[in-house]
PDB file of C-alpha atoms in Angstrom:
ATOM      1  CA  MET A   1     117.642 231.799 109.728  1.00 83.00           C
ATOM      2  CA  LEU A   2     120.533 229.480 109.445  1.00 84.00           C
ATOM      3  CA  TRP A   3     123.625 230.527 107.681  1.00 85.00           C
ATOM      4  CA  SER A   4     126.609 228.028 106.560  1.00 84.00           C
ATOM      5  CA  VAL A   5     129.822 228.469 108.437  1.00 88.00           C
ATOM      6  CA  THR A   6     132.946 227.456 106.818  1.00 85.00           C
ATOM      7  CA  ARG A   7     135.231 229.280 108.702  1.00 89.00           C
ATOM      8  CA  TYR A   8     135.848 230.638 112.663  1.00 92.00           C
ATOM      9  CA  ALA A   9     132.748 228.596 113.916  1.00 91.00           C
ATOM     10  CA  LYS A  10     134.771 228.295 117.188  1.00 93.00           C
ATOM     11  CA  ASP A  11     135.231 231.948 117.461  1.00 93.00           C
ATOM     12  CA  MET A  12     131.515 232.715 116.802  1.00 94.00           C
ATOM     13  CA  VAL A  13     129.013 233.398 119.755  1.00 94.00           C
ATOM     14  CA  SER A  14     125.652 234.542 120.286  1.00 96.00           C
ATOM     15  CA  GLY A  15     125.254 237.995 120.030  1.00 96.00           C
ATOM     16  CA  ASP A  16     128.334 238.673 117.407  1.00 95.00           C
ATOM     17  CA  GLY A  17     127.344 240.687 114.240  1.00 95.00           C
ATOM     18  CA  VAL A  18     127.237 239.524 110.864  1.00 95.00           C
ATOM     19  CA  LEU A  19     127.778 241.201 107.646  1.00 95.00           C
ATOM     20  CA  ILE A  20     125.870 239.765 104.670  1.00 93.00           C
ATOM     21  CA  TRP A  21     127.661 240.270 101.300  1.00 94.00           C
ATOM     22  CA  VAL A  22     126.358 239.843  97.848  1.00 92.00           C
ATOM     23  CA  SER A  23     128.819 239.025  95.389  1.00 91.00           C
ATOM     24  CA  GLY A  24     128.395 239.756  91.529  1.00 92.00           C
ATOM     25  CA  GLU A  25     128.710 243.134  89.422  1.00 93.00           C
ATOM     26  CA  GLN A  26     127.055 245.069  92.414  1.00 95.00           C
ATOM     27  CA  ALA A  27     128.655 243.501  95.161  1.00 95.00           C
ATOM     28  CA  GLY A  28     128.757 244.832  98.646  1.00 96.00           C
ATOM     29  CA  ILE A  29     126.871 244.692 101.738  1.00 96.00           C
ATOM     30  CA  TYR A  30     123.703 244.376 101.850  1.00 96.00           C
ATOM     31  CA  ALA A  31     122.454 243.891 105.102  1.00 96.00           C
ATOM     32  CA  ILE A  32     123.560 243.533 108.810  1.00 96.00           C
ATOM     33  CA  ALA A  33     122.655 240.241 111.032  1.00 96.00           C
ATOM     34  CA  GLU A  34     123.703 239.142 114.764  1.00 97.00           C
ATOM     35  CA  ILE A  35     124.274 235.720 115.636  1.00 96.00           C
ATOM     36  CA  LEU A  36     121.507 234.039 117.801  1.00 97.00           C
ATOM     37  CA  GLU A  37     123.006 230.689 118.552  1.00 94.00           C
ATOM     38  CA  SER A  38     126.401 229.225 118.569  1.00 92.00           C
ATOM     39  CA  PRO A  39     127.175 227.005 115.335  1.00 93.00           C
ATOM     40  CA  LYS A  40     126.263 223.768 114.941  1.00 90.00           C
ATOM     41  CA  ASN A  41     126.095 220.963 112.701  1.00 86.00           C
ATOM     42  CA  VAL A  42     122.974 220.575 111.033  1.00 81.00           C
ATOM     43  CA  ALA A  43     122.120 217.531 109.248  1.00 74.00           C
ATOM     44  CA  THR A  44     119.453 218.621 106.615  1.00 67.00           C
ATOM     45  CA  PRO A  45     119.572 222.505 106.394  1.00 63.00           C
ATOM     46  CA  ALA A  46     116.077 224.235 105.750  1.00 64.00           C
ATOM     47  CA  ASP A  47     117.446 225.790 102.320  1.00 59.00           C
ATOM     48  CA  ILE A  48     118.184 222.024 100.931  1.00 60.00           C
ATOM     49  CA  GLY A  49     115.732 222.966  98.069  1.00 63.00           C
ATOM     50  CA  TYR A  50     118.490 225.423  97.035  1.00 61.00           C
ATOM     51  CA  TRP A  51     121.098 222.870  96.401  1.00 56.00           C
ATOM     52  CA  ILE A  52     121.423 221.332  92.985  1.00 56.00           C
ATOM     53  CA  ASP A  53     123.971 218.586  94.319  1.00 59.00           C
ATOM     54  CA  THR A  54     121.833 217.955  97.634  1.00 59.00           C
ATOM     55  CA  SER A  55     125.003 215.661  98.920  1.00 63.00           C
ATOM     56  CA  ARG A  56     127.015 219.118  99.526  1.00 60.00           C
ATOM     57  CA  ALA A  57     124.119 220.226 101.667  1.00 58.00           C
ATOM     58  CA  SER A  58     123.974 217.586 104.426  1.00 64.00           C
ATOM     59  CA  ASN A  59     125.899 217.921 107.688  1.00 72.00           C
ATOM     60  CA  ARG A  60     126.940 221.498 107.417  1.00 79.00           C
ATOM     61  CA  THR A  61     127.710 223.465 110.016  1.00 88.00           C
ATOM     62  CA  CYS A  62     125.480 226.499 110.385  1.00 88.00           C
ATOM     63  CA  VAL A  63     124.718 229.237 112.496  1.00 91.00           C
ATOM     64  CA  LYS A  64     121.363 230.797 113.736  1.00 91.00           C
ATOM     65  CA  ILE A  65     120.884 234.772 112.627  1.00 94.00           C
ATOM     66  CA  ARG A  66     118.470 237.385 112.707  1.00 96.00           C
ATOM     67  CA  PHE A  67     118.739 240.121 110.296  1.00 96.00           C
ATOM     68  CA  THR A  68     118.769 243.493 112.234  1.00 96.00           C
ATOM     69  CA  SER A  69     119.360 246.049 109.117  1.00 95.00           C
ATOM     70  CA  LYS A  70     118.667 245.327 105.325  1.00 95.00           C
ATOM     71  CA  LEU A  71     120.411 247.829 103.158  1.00 95.00           C
ATOM     72  CA  LEU A  72     118.719 246.283  99.862  1.00 93.00           C
ATOM     73  CA  ASP A  73     117.675 249.931  98.770  1.00 93.00           C
ATOM     74  CA  LYS A  74     121.028 251.409  99.929  1.00 95.00           C
ATOM     75  CA  PRO A  75     123.574 248.755  99.776  1.00 97.00           C
ATOM     76  CA  LEU A  76     127.256 249.558 100.737  1.00 97.00           C
ATOM     77  CA  LEU A  77     128.768 248.791  97.169  1.00 97.00           C
ATOM     78  CA  ARG A  78     132.466 247.099  96.876  1.00 96.00           C
ATOM     79  CA  GLU A  79     133.403 249.903  94.629  1.00 96.00           C
ATOM     80  CA  ASN A  80     132.332 252.689  97.342  1.00 96.00           C
ATOM     81  CA  LEU A  81     134.140 250.652 100.045  1.00 96.00           C
ATOM     82  CA  LYS A  82     137.464 250.384  98.109  1.00 96.00           C
ATOM     83  CA  GLN A  83     137.688 254.006  98.416  1.00 97.00           C
ATOM     84  CA  ASP A  84     136.946 254.289 102.169  1.00 97.00           C
ATOM     85  CA  PRO A  85     140.438 254.061 104.254  1.00 96.00           C
ATOM     86  CA  MET A  86     138.919 252.076 106.693  1.00 95.00           C
ATOM     87  CA  LEU A  87     137.394 249.466 104.900  1.00 96.00           C
ATOM     88  CA  GLN A  88     139.504 249.381 101.554  1.00 95.00           C
ATOM     89  CA  HIS A  89     141.153 246.395 103.276  1.00 93.00           C
ATOM     90  CA  LEU A  90     138.101 244.228 104.301  1.00 95.00           C
ATOM     91  CA  MET A  91     139.068 240.636 103.465  1.00 92.00           C
ATOM     92  CA  VAL A  92     136.369 240.049 101.218  1.00 94.00           C
ATOM     93  CA  ILE A  93     137.627 242.633  99.274  1.00 94.00           C
ATOM     94  CA  ARG A  94     141.111 241.691  99.207  1.00 91.00           C
ATOM     95  CA  VAL A  95     140.455 237.606  99.240  1.00 87.00           C
ATOM     96  CA  PRO A  96     136.936 237.380  97.666  1.00 83.00           C
ATOM     97  CA  ASN A  97     137.107 233.583  96.907  1.00 82.00           C
ATOM     98  CA  GLY A  98     136.198 232.433 100.499  1.00 78.00           C
ATOM     99  CA  THR A  99     133.125 232.738 102.363  1.00 80.00           C
ATOM    100  CA  ASN A 100     133.255 233.680 106.124  1.00 86.00           C
ATOM    101  CA  TYR A 101     135.750 236.321 106.945  1.00 91.00           C
ATOM    102  CA  LYS A 102     136.518 238.204 110.470  1.00 92.00           C
ATOM    103  CA  VAL A 103     135.883 241.978 110.736  1.00 94.00           C
ATOM    104  CA  THR A 104     137.788 244.437 112.977  1.00 94.00           C
ATOM    105  CA  PRO A 105     135.776 246.189 115.314  1.00 95.00           C
ATOM    106  CA  GLU A 106     136.767 249.488 113.699  1.00 96.00           C
ATOM    107  CA  GLU A 107     135.507 248.164 110.419  1.00 96.00           C
ATOM    108  CA  TRP A 108     132.739 247.279 111.917  1.00 95.00           C
ATOM    109  CA  GLN A 109     132.276 250.596 113.607  1.00 96.00           C
ATOM    110  CA  ARG A 110     132.844 252.513 110.229  1.00 97.00           C
ATOM    111  CA  VAL A 111     130.105 250.209 108.306  1.00 96.00           C
ATOM    112  CA  HIS A 112     127.476 251.252 110.732  1.00 94.00           C
ATOM    113  CA  GLU A 113     128.780 254.788 110.329  1.00 95.00           C
ATOM    114  CA  LEU A 114     128.234 254.659 106.597  1.00 94.00           C
ATOM    115  CA  ARG A 115     124.952 252.701 106.590  1.00 87.00           C
ATOM    116  CA  ASN A 116     123.412 255.766 108.547  1.00 77.00           C
TER     117      ASN A 116
END
């Protein structure tokens, strides 16, 4: 699956982990994925049908990912993450208007502890 990259493309490499955040009333981490290839510019992304204004979809930087864990039945919700001493400082919680965020190794480890 291709995923849009808006920041940190030069820092992403194959094997890096990804946390998939869903925003909204029940915001939180809903999946974990792995980067399969370095980011690249894609003229016409596979999800072109998703875009109302298709001019915004062309020539996007994307990274190929593979889901390794889906947490759809038990997502790690923002309200709970805000109570966790390690995860309350996630950038997606502090500055929610962005798209791609870095996660520290300690935050990554804590997410894996909580999902089990």
